[in-house]
Tab-separated table of C-alpha atoms and ligand atoms in Angstrom:
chain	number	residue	atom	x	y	z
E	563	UNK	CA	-19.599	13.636	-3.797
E	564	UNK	CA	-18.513	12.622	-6.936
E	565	UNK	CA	-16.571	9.627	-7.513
E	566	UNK	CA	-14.026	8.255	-10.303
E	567	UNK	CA	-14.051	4.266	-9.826
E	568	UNK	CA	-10.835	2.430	-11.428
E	569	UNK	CA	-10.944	-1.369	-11.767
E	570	UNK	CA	-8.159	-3.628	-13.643
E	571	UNK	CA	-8.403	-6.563	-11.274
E	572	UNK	CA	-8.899	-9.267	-13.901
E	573	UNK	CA	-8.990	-8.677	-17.564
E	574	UNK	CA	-11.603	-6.145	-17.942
E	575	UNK	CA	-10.340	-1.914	-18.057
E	576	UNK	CA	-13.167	-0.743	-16.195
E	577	UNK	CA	-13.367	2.924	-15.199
E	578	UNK	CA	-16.983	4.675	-13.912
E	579	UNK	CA	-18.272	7.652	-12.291
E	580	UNK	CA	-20.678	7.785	-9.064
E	581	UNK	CA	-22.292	10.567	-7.770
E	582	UNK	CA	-22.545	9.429	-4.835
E	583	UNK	CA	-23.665	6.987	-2.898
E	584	UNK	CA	-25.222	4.909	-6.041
E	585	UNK	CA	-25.837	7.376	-9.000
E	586	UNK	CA	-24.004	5.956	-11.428
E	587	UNK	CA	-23.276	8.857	-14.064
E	588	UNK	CA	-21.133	6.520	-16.460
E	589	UNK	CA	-20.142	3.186	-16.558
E	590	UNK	CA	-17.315	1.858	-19.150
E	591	UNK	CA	-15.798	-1.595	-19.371
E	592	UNK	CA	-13.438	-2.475	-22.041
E	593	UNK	CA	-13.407	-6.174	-22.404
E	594	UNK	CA	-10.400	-8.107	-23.284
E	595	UNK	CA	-12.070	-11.523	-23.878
E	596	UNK	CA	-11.343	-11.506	-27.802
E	597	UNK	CA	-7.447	-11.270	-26.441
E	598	UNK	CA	-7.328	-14.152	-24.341
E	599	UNK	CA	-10.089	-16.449	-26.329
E	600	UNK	CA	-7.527	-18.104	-28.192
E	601	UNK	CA	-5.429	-19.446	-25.140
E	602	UNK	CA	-8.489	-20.891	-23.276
E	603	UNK	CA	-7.984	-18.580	-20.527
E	604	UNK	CA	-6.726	-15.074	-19.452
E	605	UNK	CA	-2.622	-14.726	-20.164
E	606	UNK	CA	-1.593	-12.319	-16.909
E	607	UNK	CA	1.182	-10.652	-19.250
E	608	UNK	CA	-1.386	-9.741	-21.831
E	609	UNK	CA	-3.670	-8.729	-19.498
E	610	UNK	CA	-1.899	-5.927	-17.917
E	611	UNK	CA	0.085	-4.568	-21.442
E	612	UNK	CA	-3.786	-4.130	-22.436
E	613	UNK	CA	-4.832	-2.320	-19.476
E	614	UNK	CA	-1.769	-0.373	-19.755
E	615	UNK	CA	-2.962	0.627	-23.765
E	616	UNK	CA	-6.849	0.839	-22.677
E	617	UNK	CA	-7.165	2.341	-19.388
E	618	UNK	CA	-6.682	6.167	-19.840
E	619	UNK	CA	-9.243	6.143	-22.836
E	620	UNK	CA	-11.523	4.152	-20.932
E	621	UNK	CA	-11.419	7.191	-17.920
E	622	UNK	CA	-11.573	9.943	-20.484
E	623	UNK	CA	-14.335	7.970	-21.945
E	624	UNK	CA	-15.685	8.029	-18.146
E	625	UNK	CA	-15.475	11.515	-17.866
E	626	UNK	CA	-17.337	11.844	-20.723
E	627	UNK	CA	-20.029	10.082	-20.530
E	628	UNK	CA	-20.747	11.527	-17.344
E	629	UNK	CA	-20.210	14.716	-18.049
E	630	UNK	CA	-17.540	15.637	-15.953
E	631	UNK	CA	-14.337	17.450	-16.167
E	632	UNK	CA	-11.464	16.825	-13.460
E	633	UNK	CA	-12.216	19.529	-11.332
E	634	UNK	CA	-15.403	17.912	-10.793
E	635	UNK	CA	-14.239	14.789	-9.139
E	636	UNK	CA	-14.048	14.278	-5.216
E	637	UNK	CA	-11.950	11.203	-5.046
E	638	UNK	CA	-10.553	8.181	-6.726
E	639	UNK	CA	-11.692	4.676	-5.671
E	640	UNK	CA	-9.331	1.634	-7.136
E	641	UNK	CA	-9.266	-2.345	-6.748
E	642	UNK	CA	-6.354	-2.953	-4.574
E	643	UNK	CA	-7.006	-7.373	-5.053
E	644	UNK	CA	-8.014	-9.724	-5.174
E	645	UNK	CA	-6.840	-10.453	-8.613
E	646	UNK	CA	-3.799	-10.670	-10.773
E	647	UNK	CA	-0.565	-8.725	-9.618
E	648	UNK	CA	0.238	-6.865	-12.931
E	649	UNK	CA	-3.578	-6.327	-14.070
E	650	UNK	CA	-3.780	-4.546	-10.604
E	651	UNK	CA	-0.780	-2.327	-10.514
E	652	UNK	CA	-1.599	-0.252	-13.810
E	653	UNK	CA	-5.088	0.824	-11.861
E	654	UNK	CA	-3.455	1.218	-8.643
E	655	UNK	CA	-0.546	3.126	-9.806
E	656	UNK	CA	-2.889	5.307	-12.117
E	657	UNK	CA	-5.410	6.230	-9.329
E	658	UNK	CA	-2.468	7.200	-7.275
E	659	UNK	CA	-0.955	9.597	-9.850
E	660	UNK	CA	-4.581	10.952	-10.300
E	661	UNK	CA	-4.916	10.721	-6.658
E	662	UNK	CA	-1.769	13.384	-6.251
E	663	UNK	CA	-2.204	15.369	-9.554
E	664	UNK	CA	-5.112	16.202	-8.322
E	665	UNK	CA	-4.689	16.327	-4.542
E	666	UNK	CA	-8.111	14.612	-4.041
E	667	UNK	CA	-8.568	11.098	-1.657
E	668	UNK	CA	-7.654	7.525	-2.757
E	669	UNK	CA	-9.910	4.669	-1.454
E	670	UNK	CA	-8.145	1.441	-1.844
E	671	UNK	CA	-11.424	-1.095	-2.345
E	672	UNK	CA	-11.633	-4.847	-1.918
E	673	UNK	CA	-12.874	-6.225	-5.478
E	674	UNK	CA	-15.254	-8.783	-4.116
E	675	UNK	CA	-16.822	-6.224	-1.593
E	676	UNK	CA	-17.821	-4.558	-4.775
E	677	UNK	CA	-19.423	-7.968	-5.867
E	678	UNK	CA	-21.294	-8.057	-2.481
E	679	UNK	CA	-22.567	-4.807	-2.434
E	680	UNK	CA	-23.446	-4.441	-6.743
E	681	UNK	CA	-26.983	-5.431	-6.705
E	682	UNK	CA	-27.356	-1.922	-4.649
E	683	UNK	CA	-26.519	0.013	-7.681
E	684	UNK	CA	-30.335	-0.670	-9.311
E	685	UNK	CA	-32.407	2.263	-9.344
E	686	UNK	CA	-35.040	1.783	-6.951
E	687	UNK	CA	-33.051	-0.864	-4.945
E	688	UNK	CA	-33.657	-0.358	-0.989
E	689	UNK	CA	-30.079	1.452	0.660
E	690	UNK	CA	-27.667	-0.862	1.820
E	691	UNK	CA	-27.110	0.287	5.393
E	692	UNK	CA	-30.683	-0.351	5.770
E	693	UNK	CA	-30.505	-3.621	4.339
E	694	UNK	CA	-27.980	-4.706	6.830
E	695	UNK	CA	-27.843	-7.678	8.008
E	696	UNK	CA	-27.465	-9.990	4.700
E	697	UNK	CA	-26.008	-12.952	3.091
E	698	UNK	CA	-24.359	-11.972	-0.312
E	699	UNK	CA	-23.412	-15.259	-3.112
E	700	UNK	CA	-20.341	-14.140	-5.410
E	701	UNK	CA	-20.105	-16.214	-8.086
E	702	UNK	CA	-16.963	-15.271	-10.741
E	703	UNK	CA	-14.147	-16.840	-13.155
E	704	UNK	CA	-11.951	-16.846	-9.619
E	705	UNK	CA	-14.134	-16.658	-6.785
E	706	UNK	CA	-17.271	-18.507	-5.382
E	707	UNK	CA	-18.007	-17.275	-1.459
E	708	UNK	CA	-20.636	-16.817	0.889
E	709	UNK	CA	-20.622	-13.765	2.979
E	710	UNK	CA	-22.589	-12.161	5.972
E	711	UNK	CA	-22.895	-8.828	5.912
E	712	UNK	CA	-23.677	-7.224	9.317
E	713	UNK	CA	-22.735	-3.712	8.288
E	714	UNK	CA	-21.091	-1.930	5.779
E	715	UNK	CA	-17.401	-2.818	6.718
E	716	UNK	CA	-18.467	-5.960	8.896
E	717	UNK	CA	-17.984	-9.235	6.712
E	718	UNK	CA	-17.856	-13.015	8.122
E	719	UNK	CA	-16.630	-15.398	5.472
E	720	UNK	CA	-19.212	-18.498	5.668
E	721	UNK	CA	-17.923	-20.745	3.244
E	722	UNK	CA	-16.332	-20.779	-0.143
E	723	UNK	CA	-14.953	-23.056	-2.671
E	724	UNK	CA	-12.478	-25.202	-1.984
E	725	UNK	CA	-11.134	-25.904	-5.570
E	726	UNK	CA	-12.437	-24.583	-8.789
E	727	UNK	CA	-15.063	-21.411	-8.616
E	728	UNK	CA	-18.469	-21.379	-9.998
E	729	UNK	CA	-17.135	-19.542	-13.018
E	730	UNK	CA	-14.523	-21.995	-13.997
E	731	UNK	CA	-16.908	-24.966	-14.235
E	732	UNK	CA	-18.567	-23.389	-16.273
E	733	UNK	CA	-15.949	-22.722	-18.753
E	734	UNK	CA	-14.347	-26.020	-18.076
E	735	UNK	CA	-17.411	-27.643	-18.861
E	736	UNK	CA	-18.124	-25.723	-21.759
E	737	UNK	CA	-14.337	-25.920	-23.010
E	738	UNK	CA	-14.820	-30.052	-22.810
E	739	UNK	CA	-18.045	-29.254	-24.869
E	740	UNK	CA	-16.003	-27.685	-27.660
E	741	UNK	CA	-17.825	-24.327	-27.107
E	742	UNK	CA	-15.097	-21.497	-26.752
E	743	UNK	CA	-14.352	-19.663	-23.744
E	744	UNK	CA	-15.457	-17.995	-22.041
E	745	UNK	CA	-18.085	-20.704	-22.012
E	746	UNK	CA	-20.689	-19.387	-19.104
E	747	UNK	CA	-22.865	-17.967	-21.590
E	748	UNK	CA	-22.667	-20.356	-24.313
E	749	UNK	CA	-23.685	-23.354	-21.945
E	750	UNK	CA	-26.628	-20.912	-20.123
E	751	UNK	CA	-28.055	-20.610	-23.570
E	752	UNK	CA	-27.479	-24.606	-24.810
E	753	UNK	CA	-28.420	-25.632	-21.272
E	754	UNK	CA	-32.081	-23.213	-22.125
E	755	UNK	CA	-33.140	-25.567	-24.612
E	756	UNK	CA	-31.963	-29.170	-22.607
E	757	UNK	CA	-33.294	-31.284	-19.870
E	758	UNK	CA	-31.686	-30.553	-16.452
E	759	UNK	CA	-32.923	-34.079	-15.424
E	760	UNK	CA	-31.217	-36.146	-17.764
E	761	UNK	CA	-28.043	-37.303	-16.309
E	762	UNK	CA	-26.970	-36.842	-12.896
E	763	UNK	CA	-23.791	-35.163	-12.209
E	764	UNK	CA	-22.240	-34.959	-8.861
E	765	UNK	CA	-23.176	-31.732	-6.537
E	766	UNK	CA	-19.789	-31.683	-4.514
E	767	UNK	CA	-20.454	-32.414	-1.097
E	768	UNK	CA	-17.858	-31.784	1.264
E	769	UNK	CA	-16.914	-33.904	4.256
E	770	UNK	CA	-15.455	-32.118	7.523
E	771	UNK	CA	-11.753	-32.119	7.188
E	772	UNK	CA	-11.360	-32.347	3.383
E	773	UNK	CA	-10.776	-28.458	3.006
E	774	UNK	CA	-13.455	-26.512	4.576
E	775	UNK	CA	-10.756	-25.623	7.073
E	776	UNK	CA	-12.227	-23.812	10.348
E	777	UNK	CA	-15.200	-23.141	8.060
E	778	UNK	CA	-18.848	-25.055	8.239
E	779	UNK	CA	-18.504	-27.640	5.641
E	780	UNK	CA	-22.052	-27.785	4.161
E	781	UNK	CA	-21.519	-24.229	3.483
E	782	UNK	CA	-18.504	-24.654	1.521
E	783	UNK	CA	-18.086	-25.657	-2.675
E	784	UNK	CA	-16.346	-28.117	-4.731
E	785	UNK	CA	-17.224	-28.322	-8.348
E	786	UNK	CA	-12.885	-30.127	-9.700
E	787	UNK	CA	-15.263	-33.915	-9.360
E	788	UNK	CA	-17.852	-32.000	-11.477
E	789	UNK	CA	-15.450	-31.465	-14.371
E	790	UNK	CA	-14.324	-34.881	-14.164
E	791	UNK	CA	-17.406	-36.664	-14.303
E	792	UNK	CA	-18.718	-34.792	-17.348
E	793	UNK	CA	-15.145	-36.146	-19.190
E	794	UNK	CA	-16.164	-39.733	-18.349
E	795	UNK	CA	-19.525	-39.234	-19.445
E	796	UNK	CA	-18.290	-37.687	-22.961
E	797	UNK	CA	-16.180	-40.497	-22.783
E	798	UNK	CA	-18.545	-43.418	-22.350
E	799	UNK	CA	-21.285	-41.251	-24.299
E	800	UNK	CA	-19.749	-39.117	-27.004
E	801	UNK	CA	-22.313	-36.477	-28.500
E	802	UNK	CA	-22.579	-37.398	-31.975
E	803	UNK	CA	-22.355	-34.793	-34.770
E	804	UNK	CA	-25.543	-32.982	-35.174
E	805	UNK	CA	-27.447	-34.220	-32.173
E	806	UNK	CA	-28.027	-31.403	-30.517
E	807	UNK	CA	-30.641	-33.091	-28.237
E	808	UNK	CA	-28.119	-35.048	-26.283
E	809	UNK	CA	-25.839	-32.017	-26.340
E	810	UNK	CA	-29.034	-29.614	-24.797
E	811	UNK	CA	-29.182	-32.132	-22.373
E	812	UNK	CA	-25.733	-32.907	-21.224
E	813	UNK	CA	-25.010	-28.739	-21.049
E	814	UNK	CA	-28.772	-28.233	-19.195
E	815	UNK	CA	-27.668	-31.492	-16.685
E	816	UNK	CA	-24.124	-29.747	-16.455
E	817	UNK	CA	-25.282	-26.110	-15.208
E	818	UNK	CA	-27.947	-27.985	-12.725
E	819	UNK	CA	-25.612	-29.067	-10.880
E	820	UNK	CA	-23.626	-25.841	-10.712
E	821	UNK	CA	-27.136	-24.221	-9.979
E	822	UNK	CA	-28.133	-26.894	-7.648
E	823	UNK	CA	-24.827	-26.799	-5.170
E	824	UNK	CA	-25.345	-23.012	-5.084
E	825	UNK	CA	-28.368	-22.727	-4.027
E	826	UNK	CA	-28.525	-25.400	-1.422
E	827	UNK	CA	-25.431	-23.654	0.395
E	828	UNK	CA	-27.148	-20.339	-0.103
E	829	UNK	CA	-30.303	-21.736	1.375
E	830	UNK	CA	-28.949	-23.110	4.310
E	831	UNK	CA	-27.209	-19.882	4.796
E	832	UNK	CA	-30.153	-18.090	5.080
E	833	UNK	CA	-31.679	-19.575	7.699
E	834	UNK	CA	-31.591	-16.197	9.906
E	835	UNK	CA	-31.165	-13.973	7.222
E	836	UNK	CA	-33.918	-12.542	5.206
E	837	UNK	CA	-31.899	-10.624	2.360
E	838	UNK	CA	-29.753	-12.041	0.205
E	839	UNK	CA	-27.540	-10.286	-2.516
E	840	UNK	CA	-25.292	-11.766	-5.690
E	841	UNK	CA	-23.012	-10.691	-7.822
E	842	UNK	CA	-20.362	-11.679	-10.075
E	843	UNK	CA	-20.645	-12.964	-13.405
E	844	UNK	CA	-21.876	-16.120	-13.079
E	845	UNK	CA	-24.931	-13.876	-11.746
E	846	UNK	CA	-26.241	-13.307	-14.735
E	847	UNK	CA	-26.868	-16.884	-15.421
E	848	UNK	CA	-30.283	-17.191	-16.179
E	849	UNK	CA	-31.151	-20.732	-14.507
E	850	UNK	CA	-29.468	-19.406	-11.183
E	851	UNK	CA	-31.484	-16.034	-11.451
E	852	UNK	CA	-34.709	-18.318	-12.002
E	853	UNK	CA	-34.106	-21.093	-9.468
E	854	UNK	CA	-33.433	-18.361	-6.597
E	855	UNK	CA	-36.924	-16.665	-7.179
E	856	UNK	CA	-38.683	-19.733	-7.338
E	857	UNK	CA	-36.765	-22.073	-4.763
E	858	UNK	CA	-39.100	-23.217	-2.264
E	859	UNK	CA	-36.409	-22.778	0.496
E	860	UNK	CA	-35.994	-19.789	0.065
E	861	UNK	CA	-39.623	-18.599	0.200
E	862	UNK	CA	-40.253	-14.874	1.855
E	863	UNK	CA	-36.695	-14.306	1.330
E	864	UNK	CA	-35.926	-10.640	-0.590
E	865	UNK	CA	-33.420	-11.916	-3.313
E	866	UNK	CA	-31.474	-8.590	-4.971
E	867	UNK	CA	-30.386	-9.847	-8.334
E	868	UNK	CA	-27.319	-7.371	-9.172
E	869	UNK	CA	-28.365	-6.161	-12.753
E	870	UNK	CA	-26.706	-7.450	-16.085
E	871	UNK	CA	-24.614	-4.087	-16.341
E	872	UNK	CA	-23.192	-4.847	-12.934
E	873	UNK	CA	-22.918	-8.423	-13.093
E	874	UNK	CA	-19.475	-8.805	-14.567
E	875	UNK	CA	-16.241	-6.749	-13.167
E	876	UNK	CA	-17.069	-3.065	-13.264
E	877	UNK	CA	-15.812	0.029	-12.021
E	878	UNK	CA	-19.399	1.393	-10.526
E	879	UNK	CA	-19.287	-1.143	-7.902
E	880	UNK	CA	-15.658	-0.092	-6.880
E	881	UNK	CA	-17.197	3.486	-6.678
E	882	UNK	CA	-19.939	2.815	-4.807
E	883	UNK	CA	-17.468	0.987	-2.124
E	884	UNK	CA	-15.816	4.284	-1.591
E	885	UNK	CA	-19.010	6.681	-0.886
E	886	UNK	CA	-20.031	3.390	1.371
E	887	UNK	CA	-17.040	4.772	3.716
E	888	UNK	CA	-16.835	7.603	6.303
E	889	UNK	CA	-16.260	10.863	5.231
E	890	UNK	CA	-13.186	10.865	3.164
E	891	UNK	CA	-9.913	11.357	4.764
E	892	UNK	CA	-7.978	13.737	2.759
E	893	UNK	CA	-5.234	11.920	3.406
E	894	UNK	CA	-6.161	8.480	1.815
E	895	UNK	CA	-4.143	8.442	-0.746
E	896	UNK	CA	-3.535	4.601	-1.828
E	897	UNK	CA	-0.244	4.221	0.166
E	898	UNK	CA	-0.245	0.498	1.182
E	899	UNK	CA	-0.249	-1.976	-1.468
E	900	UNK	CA	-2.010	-3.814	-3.648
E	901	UNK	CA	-2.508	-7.752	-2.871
E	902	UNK	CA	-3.161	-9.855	-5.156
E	903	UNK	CA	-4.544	-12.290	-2.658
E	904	UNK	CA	-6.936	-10.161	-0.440
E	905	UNK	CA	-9.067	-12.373	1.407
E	906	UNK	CA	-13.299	-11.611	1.428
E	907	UNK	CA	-13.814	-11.715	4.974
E	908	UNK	CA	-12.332	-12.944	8.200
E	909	UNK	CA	-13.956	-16.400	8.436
E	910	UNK	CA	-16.934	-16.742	11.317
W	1065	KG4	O1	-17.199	-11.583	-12.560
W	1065	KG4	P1	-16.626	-11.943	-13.891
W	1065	KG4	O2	-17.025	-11.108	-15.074
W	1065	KG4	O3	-15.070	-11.963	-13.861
W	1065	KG4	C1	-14.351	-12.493	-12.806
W	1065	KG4	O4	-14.066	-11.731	-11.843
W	1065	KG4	O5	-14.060	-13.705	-12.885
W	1065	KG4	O6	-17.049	-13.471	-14.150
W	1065	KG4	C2	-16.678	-14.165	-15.316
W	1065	KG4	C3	-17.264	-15.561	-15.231
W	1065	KG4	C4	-16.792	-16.466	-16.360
W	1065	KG4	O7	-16.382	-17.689	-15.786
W	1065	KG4	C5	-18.027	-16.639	-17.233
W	1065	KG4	O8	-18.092	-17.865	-17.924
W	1065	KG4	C6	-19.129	-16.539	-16.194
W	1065	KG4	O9	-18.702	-15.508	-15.326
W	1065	KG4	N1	-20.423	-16.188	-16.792
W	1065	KG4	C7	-21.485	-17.018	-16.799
W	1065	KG4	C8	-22.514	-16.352	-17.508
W	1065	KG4	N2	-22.043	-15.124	-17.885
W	1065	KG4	C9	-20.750	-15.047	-17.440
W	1065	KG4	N3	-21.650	-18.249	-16.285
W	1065	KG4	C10	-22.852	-18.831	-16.459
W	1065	KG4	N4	-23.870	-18.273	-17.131
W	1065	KG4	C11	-23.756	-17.040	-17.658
W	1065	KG4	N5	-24.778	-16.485	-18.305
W	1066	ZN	ZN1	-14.940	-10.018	-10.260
């Protein structure tokens, strides 16, 4: 079966093709980071006027790529949410006109079960189904969860953050650094040269009642105190001009604590679990990537790294969540809604 993957959850135009279930024929992501650099943050009204502008080149550019002419694809697979309202409804709408034009199937997919699943799209990489049951980390701008997967389609939420994600400290942290944004990248590659042991920065622990809700709270994130500390330590020890030492150190000190709160919750997590999967972009963070192969806890454990091409929001994932399902329906055709605030996972 071959696939056409849409994804405009965020600011990213993403469209791929999949033959399926993980053959990714083409994979193109237009970025619209240079857009939104200058206000700190993605602008929701830019976001979706630019996917409306760069989405039908990026599917032609798809098609392309892959090889494929219209007649060649099976079905349509779109992010119906989580994400932002107006970025969403330019790929929804679009893969339901294709969806009709071309009287092919419409899978409506769940962004972060694209995350979950993402590290399955390696060449090589064992099939999901058979991988069954595992724990999957995302880690994103908006979203930092734990999930256990029992089966493809059976998802218990095990904790998530209760404030800012993984993502945003990091480009809080970097913003208060004076590095840009996004600033994951910048502070993975300052934090590279620094001393993670320099200053100690709070790990977020969470005491029951204070927001896990009916979830376990040692499972569960906060990294808003995290931000805060590091602007009383600039304040009470400003980086001069030029040192970069102190600056190494304060950005390598910064991300271990990021690095350190994840991977406690993910070992605990794992306690009856032998896989574990992650995704997102704050996946391709290259402290995280080396911490989880080498953390003592997690020993013995198979850890599937989702590769750099399939780190960030992509369209291959959302693909791949399609030819995951049961024989297509012809009917499926997109006719609910998007929503904006689609949760992971039933909690459990
Ligand atoms: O998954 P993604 O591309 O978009 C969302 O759905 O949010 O994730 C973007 C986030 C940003 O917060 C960015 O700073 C972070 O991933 N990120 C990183 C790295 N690369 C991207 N964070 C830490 N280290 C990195 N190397
Ligand atoms: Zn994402």
């Amino acid at each position: 079966m071959i696939i056409l993957g849409i994804e405009s959850s965020c600011d990213e135009s993403a469209a791929a093709v999949l033959e399926g279930p993980r053959q990714v024929l083409s994979n193109v992501v237009s970025s619209q980071i240079d857009l939104h650099g200058p206000y700190g943050g993605v602008v929701p009204e830019i976001a979706c006027r630019e996917h409306v502008r760069a989405l039908p080149p990026v599917i032609e550019q798809a098609l392309g790529q892959a090889g494929k002419q219209w007649k060649d694809i099976d079905a349509i697979a779109v992010t119906a949410g989580p994400g932002l309202a107006g970025s969403l409804l330019v790929g929804w709408s679009t893969a339901r006109a294709l969806s009709r034009r071309l009287s092919i199937p419409c899978f409506s997919i769940n962004h972060l079960h694209g995350h979950m699943f993402s590290a399955f799209l390696t060449p090589g990489s064992p099939p999901p189904e058979e991988t069954c049951p595992f724990v999957s980390l995302i880690v994103s701008g908006g979203h930092t969860c734990l999930v256990r997967v029992d089966a493809p389609g059976k998802y218990h939420l095990l904790g998530q953050t209760i404030d800012d994600a993984a993502g945003e400290a990091f480009d809080k942290g970097a913003n208060l650094l004076g590095l840009g944004y996004p600033g994951g990248p910048a502070m993975d590659r300052l934090a590279s040269k620094g001393n993670p042991l320099a200053i100690r920065f709070p790990r977020g622990r969470i005491d029951k009642g204070s927001g896990a809700g009916e979830l376990d709270p040692r499972l569960c994130f906060s990294f808003s105190g995290l931000k805060t500390s590091l602007r009383y330590h600039l304040q009470n020890h400003p980086v001069p001009e030029g040192n970069s030492r102190q600056l190494h150190d304060v950005a390598a000190s910064y991300q271990e604590a990021i690095i350190d709160a994840l991977v406690r919750r993910v070992s605990l997590a794992m306690q009856n679990v032998s896989t574990l999967t992650v995704g997102g972009g704050v996946c391709l963070n290259s402290r995280l990537r080396s911490v989880l192969g080498n953390s003592p806890a997690l020993r013995g454990k198979n850890i599937l790294l989702t590769d750099p091409a399939y780190g960030g929001d992509n369209a291959a994932m959302i693909a791949m969540m399609a030819a995951l399902q049961p024989a297509p329906n012809p009917d499926e055709r997109c006719d609910e809604d998007i929503n904006p605030n689609l949760p992971v996972a039933p909690a459990g």
